[in-house]
Amino acid sequence: MTNWTGRTAVEIAAAVREKRATPREVVAEHLARIERLDGRVGAFRVVRAQAALAEADEVGARGDLAELPLAGVPVAVKDNLAVRGESNRIGSAATPDTPAEHDHVTVARLRAAGAVVVGLTNVPELCVFGTSEGVHGTARNPWDTSRSAGGSSGGSAAAVAAGLVPIALGNDGMGSLRIPAANCGLVTIKPGHGVVPAGIGEGDWFGMSENGPLATTVEDARLMLSVLADTDAVRPHEPASRKVAVSLRSPLAGVTISRPYAEATREAAGVLAKAGHQIRRADPPYPLSLSFTSLAHWTAGTAVDARDYDPRLLTRRTRVHAAVGRRFVGRVTSGDSREQLRRRLEPFFAEHDVVLTPALARRSPKAVAWHERGWLRNVLADTNYSPLTPPWNLTGWPALSVPFGSLPSGAPCAVQLAGRPGSEAVLLELAEQVEKLRPWQRTAPLD
């Protein structure tokens, strides 16, 4: 019997299209792995075992099976995107347990492509923080279960890294795809604004939040993004020499980059140089005000999202975050500070195609009950380990995280690639070259 767990989405879909496997047997094997391992990982809030098997049978009976790019591929969905028949709890006791009547457009696109939704994944309350824990569960890093998977797409990242699904859907408002992907040794891309439909809560955190893929290979990430995207922005380019700036500077003042992440970035620069790219040490001209701008947008987004919920049912850290943000809503709604940041960075990207940075400043915090701890302690923990992602949400430009090397603990390390608007295919091309020259172990050794 062929084991389909641990295979890529590309491999599974090809086997199903060619009738070397049925969607039911593929989904059943992944459900069995979830049942066996997720108690240690905490990836899922809800597993749709019977519904997923029924939907797998429906995929197998489709007349267009041979044309489906994700035929029979099990996927996990972040618990802030609607899945028909399931509730969205968004990591909170304040949200209603009311089944959605319709799929979110991104979920609908995955299903139309032949994917089967096996469950919804754990997130921090209202997807605010950089660790994923709360009243519905704690998502742990499968490579080191004493550590958080990261947030807010932590459960989705943990599910892929543990081999519970080959790909998963998440989203990113201040780093919520790239942070857990970097922790868990995955490839992800936060697409630029307008490439993939958003529709994540009220206003998408002022247009900063984007939906995107979590995968173990660049090929799978590209395939999933092509299914999700409104455009052909992810179509592969002819390989070309790119001007790559290498920066080890934290965009947020006062935060330092730890040695493992700095060394990984230097080594990744060497790999890209070997692949024929022009490498130059250069820091983007981040303004000193970026720390304040990031905090204002982060908290204001939560203030908007929390409006419809009973504050007595929200955790204290979320209530304080929203209260801080209420004073900034008017200011950030104008978009002036984001436009100023774009204008400041545009000359840098006129000289360089891409910037290479560490993905994180240090490893993720311990997997503890952060939702029971104070607001300031959460904000400092998140900021000190993940200062490198917010600029690319504020600009609305694409950014990608790719595994590179390992930490002293043995868990994965990672680097980030960011570029100008429309550079998604370029970022994926560079990541693919990194993957070819420095391949990584795709899933954590849990068995």
XYZ file of C-alpha atoms in Angstrom:
447
model
C 0.000 0.000 0.000
C 1.334 3.446 -0.946
C 1.616 5.930 1.909
C 0.321 9.333 0.793
C 1.143 11.213 3.980
C 4.397 13.074 3.646
C 3.921 13.508 -0.116
C 3.708 16.915 -1.747
C 0.471 18.357 -3.077
C 1.902 18.138 -6.590
C 2.616 14.404 -6.166
C -0.790 13.648 -4.641
C -2.756 15.545 -7.273
C -0.855 13.826 -10.097
C -1.543 10.407 -8.589
C -5.258 11.142 -8.198
C -5.584 12.553 -11.698
C -3.854 9.463 -13.077
C -6.029 7.168 -10.905
C -3.079 5.740 -9.023
C -4.871 6.859 -5.857
C -8.393 7.852 -4.915
C -9.217 11.038 -3.009
C -10.806 8.905 -0.266
C -7.683 6.849 0.426
C -5.486 9.962 0.431
C -7.801 11.826 2.805
C -8.296 8.775 5.039
C -4.531 8.376 5.487
C -4.154 12.008 6.480
C -7.103 11.794 8.891
C -5.468 8.780 10.534
C -2.228 10.728 10.953
C -4.128 13.658 12.445
C -5.809 11.320 14.925
C -2.456 9.804 15.866
C -0.324 12.945 16.162
C -2.380 16.086 16.622
C -2.732 15.561 20.348
C 0.974 16.417 20.551
C 0.852 19.271 18.045
C -2.478 21.046 18.584
C -2.861 22.146 14.970
C -6.631 21.695 14.645
C -9.597 23.241 16.429
C -11.962 21.001 14.505
C -11.352 17.989 12.273
C -14.033 17.335 9.644
C -13.447 13.576 9.437
C -16.774 12.325 8.077
C -17.484 15.421 6.006
C -13.999 15.298 4.475
C -14.397 11.647 3.451
C -17.779 12.393 1.871
C -16.311 15.359 0.004
C -13.349 13.234 -1.111
C -15.834 10.826 -2.713
C -17.475 13.758 -4.485
C -14.105 14.842 -5.878
C -13.414 11.298 -7.062
C -16.685 11.283 -8.957
C -16.101 14.591 -10.750
C -16.086 14.446 -14.511
C -13.201 16.934 -14.664
C -10.986 14.982 -12.227
C -8.167 14.689 -14.776
C -7.964 18.484 -15.030
C -7.977 19.432 -11.330
C -4.705 21.045 -10.131
C -5.336 19.978 -6.510
C -7.206 16.734 -7.164
C -7.792 14.954 -3.852
C -5.278 17.081 -1.914
C -6.152 17.434 1.806
C -5.941 21.041 3.021
C -6.309 22.759 6.376
C -7.938 26.182 6.693
C -7.170 28.885 9.244
C -10.050 29.416 11.642
C -10.851 32.945 10.486
C -11.965 31.948 6.974
C -15.431 30.594 6.342
C -15.845 26.896 5.559
C -19.409 25.966 4.685
C -21.084 24.107 7.547
C -18.429 25.029 10.126
C -18.169 27.904 12.585
C -15.334 30.419 12.750
C -14.265 30.822 16.368
C -11.101 32.863 15.646
C -9.481 31.604 18.829
C -12.068 33.214 21.102
C -14.893 32.480 23.509
C -16.604 35.658 22.298
C -17.325 34.402 18.781
C -20.574 32.563 17.983
C -20.583 28.835 17.247
C -22.694 29.401 14.127
C -22.030 27.351 10.975
C -21.099 29.345 7.884
C -23.565 29.185 5.011
C -20.934 29.725 2.320
C -17.226 29.150 1.774
C -14.843 32.072 1.776
C -13.794 32.750 -1.821
C -10.311 31.310 -1.226
C -11.778 28.125 0.231
C -14.174 27.906 -2.703
C -11.254 28.194 -5.119
C -9.346 25.413 -3.387
C -12.404 23.165 -3.516
C -13.055 24.002 -7.150
C -9.463 22.899 -7.842
C -10.164 19.515 -6.208
C -8.847 20.070 -2.664
C -10.619 18.556 0.357
C -10.868 20.593 3.575
C -10.031 18.288 6.497
C -10.295 20.843 9.295
C -9.924 24.337 10.731
C -6.749 25.268 12.558
C -5.948 26.951 15.860
C -5.186 30.671 16.062
C -4.683 33.244 18.829
C -7.744 35.249 19.797
C -8.875 37.407 16.851
C -5.585 36.439 15.146
C -3.793 39.232 16.993
C -0.607 37.737 18.390
C 2.569 35.971 17.249
C 1.832 32.780 19.190
C -1.225 30.560 18.658
C -2.935 29.564 21.872
C -6.219 30.226 23.615
C -9.434 28.684 24.830
C -9.623 26.328 21.833
C -6.099 24.927 21.991
C -2.366 25.561 21.643
C -0.515 25.115 18.349
C 3.017 23.822 18.970
C 6.015 23.690 16.692
C 6.261 20.052 15.510
C 10.070 20.381 15.436
C 10.163 21.406 19.114
C 6.834 20.961 20.862
C 8.034 22.977 23.846
C 7.888 26.038 21.561
C 4.984 27.873 19.949
C 4.296 27.272 16.278
C 3.990 31.051 15.992
C 1.019 33.104 14.973
C -1.409 33.847 13.901
C -1.525 31.089 11.253
C 0.146 28.812 13.798
C -2.219 25.874 13.562
C -2.056 25.841 9.771
C 1.755 25.884 9.840
C 1.899 23.166 12.489
C -0.446 20.971 10.450
C 1.795 21.147 7.381
C 5.083 20.787 9.274
C 3.739 17.691 11.057
C 2.674 16.103 7.762
C -0.990 16.199 8.783
C -1.766 17.907 5.459
C 0.530 18.742 2.533
C -0.666 22.367 2.247
C -2.723 24.802 4.309
C -4.425 28.156 3.946
C -3.521 31.052 6.222
C -3.302 34.817 6.162
C -0.893 37.545 7.119
C -1.663 40.970 8.607
C 1.689 41.757 10.252
C 3.576 38.534 9.565
C 0.993 35.893 10.403
C 2.016 33.565 7.550
C 5.748 34.226 7.570
C 6.255 33.972 11.342
C 4.848 30.443 11.787
C 6.312 29.303 8.461
C 9.752 30.402 9.625
C 9.313 28.645 12.969
C 8.084 25.426 11.390
C 10.399 25.100 8.381
C 7.855 25.924 5.659
C 7.610 28.001 2.509
C 5.035 30.760 2.418
C 4.396 33.927 0.497
C 2.376 36.919 1.552
C 1.234 38.156 -1.830
C 1.114 41.823 -2.675
C -2.126 43.703 -2.304
C -4.782 42.687 -4.823
C -3.199 39.426 -6.001
C -5.412 37.106 -3.885
C -8.874 38.010 -2.555
C -8.698 39.042 1.086
C -12.046 39.449 2.875
C -10.522 38.748 6.298
C -12.759 40.388 8.874
C -13.880 43.999 8.594
C -11.530 45.915 6.317
C -8.662 43.399 6.238
C -6.729 45.386 8.864
C -6.863 48.495 6.655
C -5.906 46.455 3.594
C -2.775 44.950 5.175
C -4.025 41.358 5.512
C -3.533 38.883 2.684
C -4.419 35.203 2.246
C -1.710 32.810 1.151
C -0.297 29.266 1.126
C 1.760 27.259 3.594
C 3.716 24.419 2.012
C 6.816 22.257 2.331
C 8.161 23.049 -1.161
C 8.289 26.093 -3.390
C 6.518 24.102 -6.102
C 3.546 23.445 -3.791
C 3.443 27.076 -2.661
C 3.434 28.263 -6.260
C 0.718 25.783 -7.225
C -1.536 26.777 -4.335
C -0.980 30.481 -4.933
C -1.861 30.036 -8.608
C -5.205 28.514 -7.544
C -5.896 31.347 -5.094
C -4.748 34.285 -7.208
C -6.856 36.656 -9.276
C -3.940 37.240 -11.643
C -1.170 35.315 -13.367
C 1.417 37.095 -11.187
C 2.876 33.783 -10.066
C 3.653 32.475 -13.545
C 7.332 31.444 -13.539
C 9.769 33.864 -15.151
C 12.788 33.008 -17.228
C 15.679 32.832 -14.727
C 17.650 36.068 -14.638
C 20.347 37.679 -12.543
C 18.747 39.810 -9.833
C 20.152 42.597 -7.696
C 19.698 41.387 -4.133
C 20.229 43.657 -1.144
C 21.187 41.862 2.071
C 20.075 43.513 5.305
C 20.606 42.373 8.878
C 19.011 45.482 10.380
C 15.783 45.214 12.346
C 13.131 47.568 10.959
C 11.960 48.179 14.537
C 14.360 50.249 16.618
C 16.001 48.552 19.591
C 15.457 44.941 18.459
C 18.571 42.884 17.743
C 18.967 39.912 15.398
C 20.303 36.757 17.057
C 23.391 35.052 15.671
C 21.650 31.997 14.074
C 19.318 34.186 11.997
C 22.081 36.604 11.010
C 24.362 33.733 9.968
C 21.568 32.069 7.998
C 21.013 35.299 6.083
C 24.700 35.657 5.251
C 24.856 32.047 4.088
C 21.691 32.444 2.006
C 23.281 35.467 0.347
C 26.208 33.234 -0.588
C 23.858 30.676 -2.080
C 22.142 33.340 -4.190
C 25.535 34.649 -5.297
C 26.433 31.114 -6.393
C 23.186 31.052 -8.374
C 24.380 34.097 -10.327
C 22.744 37.003 -8.540
C 24.362 40.322 -7.685
C 24.603 40.614 -3.904
C 25.101 43.843 -2.001
C 24.898 44.718 1.680
C 22.303 47.480 1.937
C 19.603 48.348 4.470
C 16.216 49.653 3.390
C 15.728 53.193 4.735
C 13.279 52.231 7.464
C 12.124 55.376 9.318
C 12.595 55.619 13.086
C 8.825 56.078 13.315
C 8.202 52.553 11.965
C 7.861 51.051 15.451
C 5.055 53.462 16.277
C 3.426 53.048 12.857
C 3.446 49.258 13.248
C 1.980 49.354 16.752
C -0.711 51.832 15.714
C -1.869 49.680 12.787
C -1.600 46.406 14.738
C -3.722 47.666 17.631
C -6.168 49.620 15.473
C -6.885 46.522 13.389
C -7.799 44.687 16.573
C -9.969 47.583 17.751
C -12.044 47.301 14.571
C -12.265 43.497 14.756
C -13.309 43.538 18.429
C -16.221 45.962 17.982
C -18.863 43.286 17.521
C -17.875 41.070 20.450
C -18.764 41.137 24.138
C -15.568 42.450 25.781
C -16.296 40.369 28.882
C -15.678 37.237 26.789
C -12.380 38.475 25.361
C -9.090 37.800 27.133
C -7.446 40.705 28.924
C -4.557 40.979 26.449
C -7.035 41.346 23.569
C -9.162 43.903 25.424
C -6.122 46.050 26.172
C -4.828 45.715 22.593
C -8.184 46.897 21.246
C -8.397 49.736 23.784
C -4.964 50.994 22.780
C -5.910 50.749 19.128
C -9.165 52.707 19.376
C -7.254 55.982 19.641
C -5.408 55.202 16.386
C -8.259 54.042 14.143
C -8.903 57.442 12.611
C -5.224 58.098 12.023
C -4.449 54.800 10.308
C -7.647 54.765 8.232
C -6.312 57.677 6.176
C -3.420 55.535 4.915
C -1.033 58.505 5.014
C 1.708 56.795 7.037
C 1.623 53.758 4.770
C 1.915 55.911 1.655
C 4.846 57.786 3.216
C 6.582 54.459 3.886
C 6.043 53.329 0.294
C 7.502 56.586 -1.044
C 10.486 56.242 1.278
C 11.227 52.672 0.141
C 10.584 53.071 -3.599
C 14.064 54.489 -4.435
C 15.666 51.521 -2.653
C 13.727 49.098 -4.849
C 14.619 51.111 -7.922
C 18.227 50.069 -7.187
C 17.536 46.523 -5.947
C 15.109 43.870 -7.161
C 14.790 42.095 -3.813
C 15.878 42.453 -0.208
C 17.058 39.393 1.737
C 16.640 39.556 5.523
C 16.347 37.158 8.430
C 12.779 35.889 8.713
C 12.810 36.260 12.500
C 15.104 37.782 15.113
C 15.139 34.712 17.356
C 13.286 31.446 17.966
C 9.650 31.458 19.008
C 8.533 31.764 22.637
C 7.675 28.778 24.775
C 4.292 27.154 24.096
C 2.607 28.370 27.269
C -0.672 30.085 28.122
C 0.217 33.449 26.626
C -3.492 34.303 26.468
C -3.494 34.352 30.279
C -0.510 36.708 30.472
C -0.496 40.495 30.359
C -0.709 42.660 27.276
C 2.713 44.279 27.517
C 4.417 40.944 28.082
C 2.771 39.581 24.919
C 3.633 42.648 22.830
C 7.284 42.615 23.908
C 7.630 38.869 23.308
C 6.135 39.134 19.828
C 8.051 42.255 18.830
C 11.409 40.966 20.045
C 11.217 37.774 18.008
C 9.377 38.938 14.899
C 10.314 42.534 13.977
C 11.111 41.893 10.312
C 7.698 41.194 8.813
C 5.522 44.317 9.409
C 7.023 46.674 6.776
C 5.744 44.528 3.924
C 2.170 44.550 5.244
C 2.326 48.315 5.696
C 3.544 48.785 2.113
C 1.285 46.069 0.700
C 4.245 44.550 -1.162
C 5.002 40.809 -1.443
C 7.274 38.966 0.982
C 8.247 35.312 1.291
C 9.748 33.097 3.992
C 11.912 30.133 3.030
C 13.660 27.596 5.310
C 17.414 27.941 5.587
C 19.584 25.997 7.991
C 18.720 25.146 11.573
C 18.850 26.598 15.059
C 21.030 25.164 17.833
C 17.937 23.289 19.071
C 17.639 21.514 15.710
C 14.458 23.385 14.763
C 14.447 25.131 11.380
C 15.842 28.582 10.704
C 14.596 30.785 7.855
C 15.180 33.877 5.752
C 12.807 36.402 4.199
C 12.728 37.755 0.657
C 10.716 40.900 -0.110
C 10.249 42.844 -3.310
C 8.424 45.594 -5.136
C 4.779 45.252 -6.250
C 4.276 42.442 -8.757
C 7.432 40.529 -7.787
C 5.747 37.378 -6.469
C 7.139 35.239 -9.296
C 10.637 36.644 -8.749
C 10.522 35.838 -5.032
C 9.370 32.290 -5.773
C 12.104 31.902 -8.403
C 14.797 32.897 -5.869
C 13.305 30.638 -3.204
C 13.328 27.746 -5.649
C 17.029 28.313 -6.286
C 17.682 28.304 -2.535
C 15.710 25.061 -2.254
C 17.712 23.446 -5.050
C 21.089 24.416 -3.612
C 20.234 24.037 0.095
C 17.337 21.556 0.367
C 15.615 21.115 3.713
C 13.875 18.285 5.538
C 10.234 18.831 4.668
C 8.407 17.554 7.747
C 9.245 17.171 11.406
C 10.344 13.689 12.614
C 7.347 13.005 14.861
C 6.947 9.276 14.175
